[in-house]
Short mmCIF file of C-alpha atoms in Angstrom, two decimals:
data_model
loop_
_atom_site.label_atom_id
_atom_site.label_comp_id
_atom_site.label_asym_id
_atom_site.label_seq_id
_atom_site.Cartn_x
_atom_site.Cartn_y
_atom_site.Cartn_z
CA MET A 268 53.76 112.25 105.78
CA SER A 269 55.74 109.16 104.89
CA ILE A 270 54.20 105.99 103.54
CA LYS A 271 55.02 104.26 106.82
CA GLU A 272 53.13 106.87 108.86
CA LEU A 273 50.12 106.80 106.54
CA LEU A 274 49.80 103.01 106.73
CA SER A 275 50.61 102.66 110.43
CA ASP A 276 46.96 102.46 111.56
CA CYS A 277 45.44 100.88 108.46
CA ALA A 278 45.62 97.38 109.97
CA PRO A 279 45.87 95.94 113.49
CA SER A 280 49.32 94.46 112.80
CA ARG A 281 52.14 94.54 110.27
CA ARG A 282 51.33 90.97 109.26
CA LYS A 283 47.66 91.84 108.68
CA LEU A 284 48.69 94.90 106.69
CA ALA A 285 50.86 92.70 104.47
CA GLU A 286 47.93 90.36 103.87
CA GLU A 287 45.67 93.28 102.94
CA ILE A 288 48.20 94.59 100.42
CA GLY A 289 49.13 91.16 99.07
CA ILE A 290 52.85 90.90 99.88
CA SER A 291 54.94 89.06 102.44
CA PRO A 292 55.67 90.64 105.85
CA ALA A 293 59.40 90.66 104.99
CA ALA A 294 58.81 92.51 101.73
CA LEU A 295 56.57 94.99 103.53
CA SER A 296 59.27 95.65 106.14
CA GLN A 297 61.82 96.28 103.39
CA LEU A 298 59.39 98.66 101.73
CA LEU A 299 58.46 100.67 104.82
CA ASN A 300 61.82 100.66 106.63
CA HIS A 301 64.30 100.88 103.76
CA GLY A 302 62.32 102.07 100.75
CA THR A 303 63.02 98.85 98.84
CA LEU A 304 60.31 98.38 96.22
CA PRO A 305 59.15 94.82 95.45
CA LYS A 306 60.85 93.46 92.35
CA ARG A 307 57.57 92.08 90.98
CA ARG A 308 53.98 93.30 90.84
CA TRP A 309 54.81 96.81 92.04
CA PRO A 310 51.96 98.54 90.09
CA GLU A 311 49.48 96.07 91.57
CA ILE A 312 50.88 96.45 95.08
CA ARG A 313 50.93 100.22 94.72
CA GLU A 314 47.27 100.28 93.79
CA ALA A 315 46.40 98.00 96.72
CA MET A 316 48.21 100.28 99.16
CA LEU A 317 46.48 103.35 97.77
CA SER A 318 43.03 101.75 97.87
CA LEU A 319 43.52 100.46 101.42
CA ALA A 320 44.68 103.83 102.73
CA VAL A 321 41.80 105.71 101.09
CA ALA A 322 39.36 103.14 102.48
CA ARG A 323 40.77 103.79 105.96
CA GLY A 324 40.18 107.53 105.64
CA LYS A 325 43.55 108.74 104.37
CA ALA A 326 43.66 111.53 101.81
CA GLU A 327 44.38 110.22 98.32
CA SER A 328 46.64 113.21 97.61
CA ASP A 329 48.75 112.44 100.69
CA MET A 330 49.14 108.81 99.64
CA GLU A 331 50.05 109.76 96.07
CA ALA A 332 52.69 112.19 97.31
CA ALA A 333 54.14 109.60 99.70
CA LEU A 334 54.21 106.92 97.01
CA LYS A 335 55.94 109.21 94.51
CA GLU A 336 58.53 110.15 97.13
CA LEU A 337 59.07 106.46 97.84
CA GLU A 338 59.55 105.67 94.15
CA GLN A 339 62.04 108.49 93.63
CA GLN A 340 64.33 107.92 96.60
CA PRO A 341 67.18 105.35 96.45
CA ALA A 342 66.69 102.31 98.61
CA SER A 343 68.85 102.17 101.71
CA ALA A 344 70.56 98.94 102.66
CA PRO A 345 69.13 97.23 105.74
CA GLU A 346 71.36 97.24 108.75
CA GLU A 347 73.02 93.95 109.33
CA LYS A 348 74.19 92.84 112.70
CA ALA A 349 77.87 92.08 112.48
CA GLU A 350 78.70 88.56 113.44
CA GLN A 351 80.94 88.25 116.43
CA GLU A 352 83.72 85.86 115.55
CA GLU A 353 86.53 84.55 117.59
CA PRO A 354 89.82 86.21 116.65
CA MET A 355 92.01 83.99 114.50
CA ILE A 356 95.30 85.60 115.56
CA LEU A 357 96.90 84.12 118.64
CA ARG A 358 98.28 86.23 121.43
CA LYS A 359 102.06 86.42 121.47
CA GLN A 360 103.57 83.60 123.52
CA THR A 361 106.87 84.07 125.35
CA LEU A 362 109.26 81.72 127.08
CA THR A 363 109.33 82.15 130.83
CA MET A 364 112.66 82.37 132.59
CA GLN A 365 111.80 79.11 134.34
CA ALA A 366 111.39 77.33 130.99
CA ARG A 367 114.63 78.81 129.68
CA GLN A 368 116.47 77.71 132.80
CA THR A 369 115.03 74.19 132.58
CA PHE A 370 116.27 73.72 129.01
CA GLY A 371 119.46 75.72 129.41
CA LEU A 372 118.40 78.48 127.02
CA VAL A 373 120.75 81.30 127.96
CA ARG A 374 119.75 83.16 124.82
CA ASN A 375 116.09 83.32 123.87
CA PRO A 376 115.77 81.38 120.57
CA PHE A 377 112.72 83.45 119.65
CA ALA A 378 114.32 86.85 120.10
CA ASP A 379 114.43 89.18 117.11
CA PRO A 380 117.16 88.18 114.61
CA GLU A 381 120.39 90.14 114.97
CA THR A 382 122.07 89.02 111.74
CA SER A 383 120.92 87.74 108.36
CA ALA A 384 122.02 84.25 109.41
CA ASP A 385 119.47 84.33 112.24
CA VAL A 386 116.57 84.70 109.79
CA PHE A 387 114.88 81.39 108.98
CA MET A 388 114.64 80.74 105.24
CA SER A 389 111.95 78.45 103.89
CA PRO A 390 111.48 78.33 100.10
CA ASP A 391 108.59 80.83 100.34
CA ILE A 392 110.52 83.18 102.61
CA ARG A 393 113.60 82.93 100.40
CA PHE A 394 111.51 83.82 97.36
CA ALA A 395 110.01 86.84 99.14
CA ARG A 396 113.49 87.89 100.31
CA GLU A 397 114.97 87.78 96.82
CA THR A 398 111.96 89.52 95.31
CA LEU A 399 112.34 92.35 97.81
CA TYR A 400 116.03 92.58 96.96
CA GLN A 401 115.36 92.78 93.23
CA ALA A 402 112.68 95.43 93.73
CA ALA A 403 114.92 97.55 95.97
CA THR A 404 118.01 97.37 93.78
CA GLY A 405 116.10 97.71 90.52
CA SER A 406 113.06 99.79 89.73
CA GLY A 407 110.33 97.52 91.02
CA PHE A 408 106.92 98.21 92.50
CA LEU A 409 106.11 95.49 95.02
CA ALA A 410 103.65 94.77 97.81
CA LEU A 411 104.60 92.23 100.48
CA VAL A 412 101.44 90.94 102.13
CA GLY A 413 101.07 88.68 105.15
CA GLU A 414 99.28 88.22 108.44
CA SER A 415 100.51 89.95 111.57
CA GLY A 416 103.60 88.15 112.86
CA SER A 417 104.38 86.45 109.55
CA GLY A 418 107.83 88.06 109.34
CA LYS A 419 107.26 90.96 106.95
CA SER A 420 109.14 93.53 109.02
CA THR A 421 111.94 91.04 109.66
CA LEU A 422 112.45 90.64 105.91
CA LYS A 423 112.40 94.41 105.48
CA ASP A 424 115.03 94.85 108.18
CA GLU A 425 117.12 92.05 106.69
CA LEU A 426 116.90 93.74 103.29
CA ILE A 427 118.30 96.97 104.71
CA THR A 428 121.05 95.05 106.53
CA ARG A 429 121.92 93.20 103.32
CA ILE A 430 122.12 96.42 101.31
CA ASN A 431 124.40 97.97 103.94
CA ASP A 432 126.59 94.86 104.22
CA GLU A 433 127.04 94.73 100.45
CA ASN A 434 127.69 98.49 100.27
CA LEU A 435 125.10 98.87 97.54
CA PRO A 436 124.40 102.40 96.25
CA VAL A 437 120.77 102.29 97.37
CA ILE A 438 119.13 104.96 99.52
CA ILE A 439 116.26 103.58 101.59
CA ILE A 440 113.44 106.05 102.23
CA GLU A 441 110.98 105.22 105.02
CA PRO A 442 108.24 107.75 105.80
CA TYR A 443 107.24 107.67 109.45
CA THR A 444 103.96 105.81 109.88
CA LEU A 445 103.61 105.84 113.67
CA ALA A 446 100.27 107.67 113.64
CA MET A 447 99.15 106.67 110.16
CA ALA A 448 95.52 105.69 109.62
CA ALA A 449 93.28 105.18 106.62
CA ASN A 450 91.19 108.29 107.37
CA GLU A 451 91.06 111.41 109.52
CA SER A 452 88.61 109.92 112.02
CA GLN A 453 91.10 107.21 113.00
CA GLY A 454 94.36 109.15 112.84
CA LYS A 455 96.49 111.05 110.36
CA PRO A 456 96.57 109.63 106.82
CA LEU A 457 99.93 109.50 105.05
CA ARG A 458 99.58 111.78 102.05
CA SER A 459 101.63 112.20 98.90
CA SER A 460 103.02 115.48 100.27
CA HIS A 461 104.38 113.63 103.32
CA ILE A 462 106.03 111.06 101.06
CA ALA A 463 107.60 113.84 98.99
CA GLU A 464 108.97 115.46 102.15
CA ALA A 465 110.42 112.13 103.32
CA ILE A 466 112.17 111.60 99.98
CA ILE A 467 113.66 115.10 99.89
CA SER A 468 114.88 115.03 103.50
CA THR A 469 116.38 111.53 103.10
CA VAL A 470 118.10 111.96 99.75
CA GLN A 471 119.31 115.48 100.49
CA PRO A 472 119.32 116.06 104.26
CA GLY A 473 118.88 119.68 105.23
CA ALA A 474 117.34 120.65 101.90
CA LYS A 475 114.63 123.29 102.11
CA ILE A 476 111.21 121.87 101.33
CA PRO A 477 109.10 124.29 99.27
CA SER A 478 105.64 125.05 100.63
CA SER A 479 104.08 125.08 97.17
CA PRO A 480 103.01 121.55 96.10
CA GLU A 481 104.10 122.17 92.50
CA MET A 482 107.53 123.44 93.56
CA ARG A 483 107.89 120.67 96.14
CA PHE A 484 107.44 117.93 93.56
CA ARG A 485 109.62 119.75 91.05
CA ARG A 486 112.35 119.97 93.71
CA LEU A 487 111.85 116.29 94.51
CA HIS A 488 112.39 115.33 90.88
CA GLU A 489 115.52 117.47 90.61
CA ILE A 490 117.02 115.94 93.77
CA LEU A 491 116.34 112.39 92.60
CA LYS A 492 117.86 113.08 89.18
CA ALA A 493 120.98 114.59 90.72
CA SER A 494 121.36 111.63 93.07
CA HIS A 495 120.84 109.19 90.19
CA THR A 496 123.52 110.97 88.17
CA ALA A 497 125.85 110.45 91.13
CA GLY A 498 125.23 106.70 90.87
CA MET A 499 122.61 106.21 93.56
CA ARG A 500 119.37 104.26 93.49
CA HIS A 501 116.36 105.04 95.66
CA CYS A 502 113.85 102.73 97.30
CA LEU A 503 110.70 103.93 99.05
CA ILE A 504 109.49 101.48 101.72
CA ILE A 505 106.12 102.03 103.40
CA GLU A 506 105.20 99.78 106.30
CA GLU A 507 101.64 99.37 107.58
CA ALA A 508 100.61 100.02 103.99
CA HIS A 509 97.20 98.47 104.65
CA ASP A 510 96.39 101.80 106.36
CA LEU A 511 97.17 103.86 103.26
CA HIS A 512 94.31 105.97 101.95
CA ARG A 513 93.26 105.05 98.42
CA HIS A 514 94.20 108.54 97.20
CA THR A 515 97.74 107.98 98.49
CA LEU A 516 97.88 104.54 96.89
CA LYS A 517 96.84 106.09 93.60
CA SER A 518 99.54 108.78 93.88
CA LEU A 519 102.27 106.13 94.19
CA LYS A 520 101.92 105.47 90.48
CA ARG A 521 103.15 109.01 89.79
CA PHE A 522 106.10 108.59 92.15
CA HIS A 523 107.06 105.37 90.39
CA GLU A 524 106.93 107.08 87.01
CA LEU A 525 109.56 109.69 87.92
CA LYS A 526 112.41 109.17 85.45
CA ASP A 527 115.72 110.50 84.25
CA GLY A 528 115.51 109.60 80.59
CA LEU A 529 114.54 105.93 80.50
CA ALA A 530 115.76 105.21 84.02
CA ARG A 531 113.20 105.11 86.80
CA LEU A 532 114.34 107.07 89.82
CA LEU A 533 112.35 105.35 92.54
CA SER A 534 111.44 101.78 93.40
CA ILE A 535 108.54 101.23 95.79
CA ILE A 536 107.92 98.49 98.35
CA LEU A 537 104.66 98.33 100.30
CA ILE A 538 104.51 96.13 103.39
CA GLY A 539 101.16 95.39 104.94
CA GLN A 540 98.65 92.94 106.27
CA THR A 541 96.08 91.13 104.17
CA GLU A 542 93.84 94.21 104.08
CA LEU A 543 96.39 95.73 101.69
CA GLU A 544 95.63 93.07 99.11
CA LYS A 545 91.94 93.92 99.36
CA LYS A 546 92.78 97.54 98.55
CA LEU A 547 94.74 96.33 95.53
CA ARG A 548 91.84 94.44 94.00
CA VAL A 549 91.63 94.57 90.22
CA THR A 550 87.93 95.40 90.52
CA ASP A 551 88.63 98.68 92.34
CA ALA A 552 88.68 101.28 89.57
CA SER A 553 90.12 103.97 91.86
CA VAL A 554 93.48 102.18 92.14
CA ARG A 555 93.57 100.19 88.89
CA GLU A 556 96.64 102.05 87.60
CA VAL A 557 98.55 101.01 90.71
CA VAL A 558 97.25 97.43 90.54
CA GLN A 559 98.51 97.13 86.96
CA ARG A 560 102.04 98.09 88.04
CA CYS A 561 102.35 96.54 91.50
CA ASP A 562 103.40 92.92 92.00
CA VAL A 563 102.02 91.24 95.12
CA VAL A 564 104.02 88.67 97.08
CA HIS A 565 102.31 86.64 99.80
CA LEU A 566 104.21 85.67 102.91
CA SER A 567 102.49 82.48 104.02
CA ALA A 568 102.61 80.68 107.34
CA ILE A 569 105.66 78.48 107.91
CA ALA A 570 104.95 75.07 106.42
CA ASP A 571 107.60 73.21 108.45
CA PRO A 572 107.55 74.41 112.09
CA GLY A 573 110.11 71.76 113.04
CA ALA A 574 112.71 73.17 110.67
CA TYR A 575 112.00 76.67 111.94
CA LEU A 576 112.43 75.64 115.58
CA ARG A 577 115.64 73.75 114.86
CA HIS A 578 117.07 76.77 113.04
CA ARG A 579 116.20 79.19 115.84
CA PHE A 580 117.54 76.91 118.56
CA GLU A 581 120.80 76.27 116.73
CA HIS A 582 121.42 79.98 116.16
CA ALA A 583 120.71 80.65 119.83
CA GLY A 584 123.36 78.09 120.78
CA ALA A 585 120.73 75.79 122.29
CA ASP A 586 120.30 72.02 122.03
CA PHE A 587 117.17 71.41 119.97
CA ASN A 588 117.12 67.68 120.74
CA ALA A 589 117.18 68.35 124.48
CA ALA A 590 114.00 70.41 124.23
CA PHE A 591 112.07 68.32 121.70
CA SER A 592 111.64 64.58 121.37
CA PRO A 593 111.93 62.96 117.90
CA ASP A 594 108.14 62.62 117.68
CA GLY A 595 107.62 66.31 118.55
#
């Protein structure tokens, strides 16, 4: 029998039982429900529990066995009721056709950018943009972190457009993450084998992918070296990286260390929400090797909404002053 069962009828109430033993009702609940031993006076409390139970007709051997079991088992954390908080992220707002007609907005100023010129550039956004560019064209390892809707994917798309417009010898590799989740119970985690397959099929389309993991990664290295010899660079971009499993995060260090002599063969850019930064904490020993190599860039909220609105309206061919008064 457990200690809770043995003491259940030793007093008319839990509070009275606590008084008999000499501890607080809260401490008694922690002891009986979660196996949490009192931090002080445990030998004294133990003796009081044993004496009380024996006095109430319980077998001393049963109590001793229950107490020893209690002392040997790890304490379980009490269940905490999660606080229900109001969501901090606003629902997407759209312009109605009536509003667009009223202000003469033939083109929606808030539509997705179609050219690099359409992308608003604050100092913070410009810094993130250039950092992405340097990581992609060099051999960087970078994580771009921001809230949903902060413009992370827009900067990624603009980076690819910029590389194409400048005819840079950079191959962008993007594993599909449509069904990616952090664990099997929520979806299908992106594993290192999937990343290897994406690299092989992107750098050398039509190449046969070996079924053996050892041969697959050997083939991957050979393909990257051959492409590098031909003058190409390679950039792995993973969106929704906050859903990456920690094992996959850890494996990225080995991808980044693939070399041809001194030259790294693969730069890596992770794009994710703020949960990604939590996974890249320096206190997490499981990913410390990645943390030591990965730079983190934060994409903050726009500090000057007026400048953003003016930029978007002007690039949509709309009259900003007709829609907004000088005082906002």
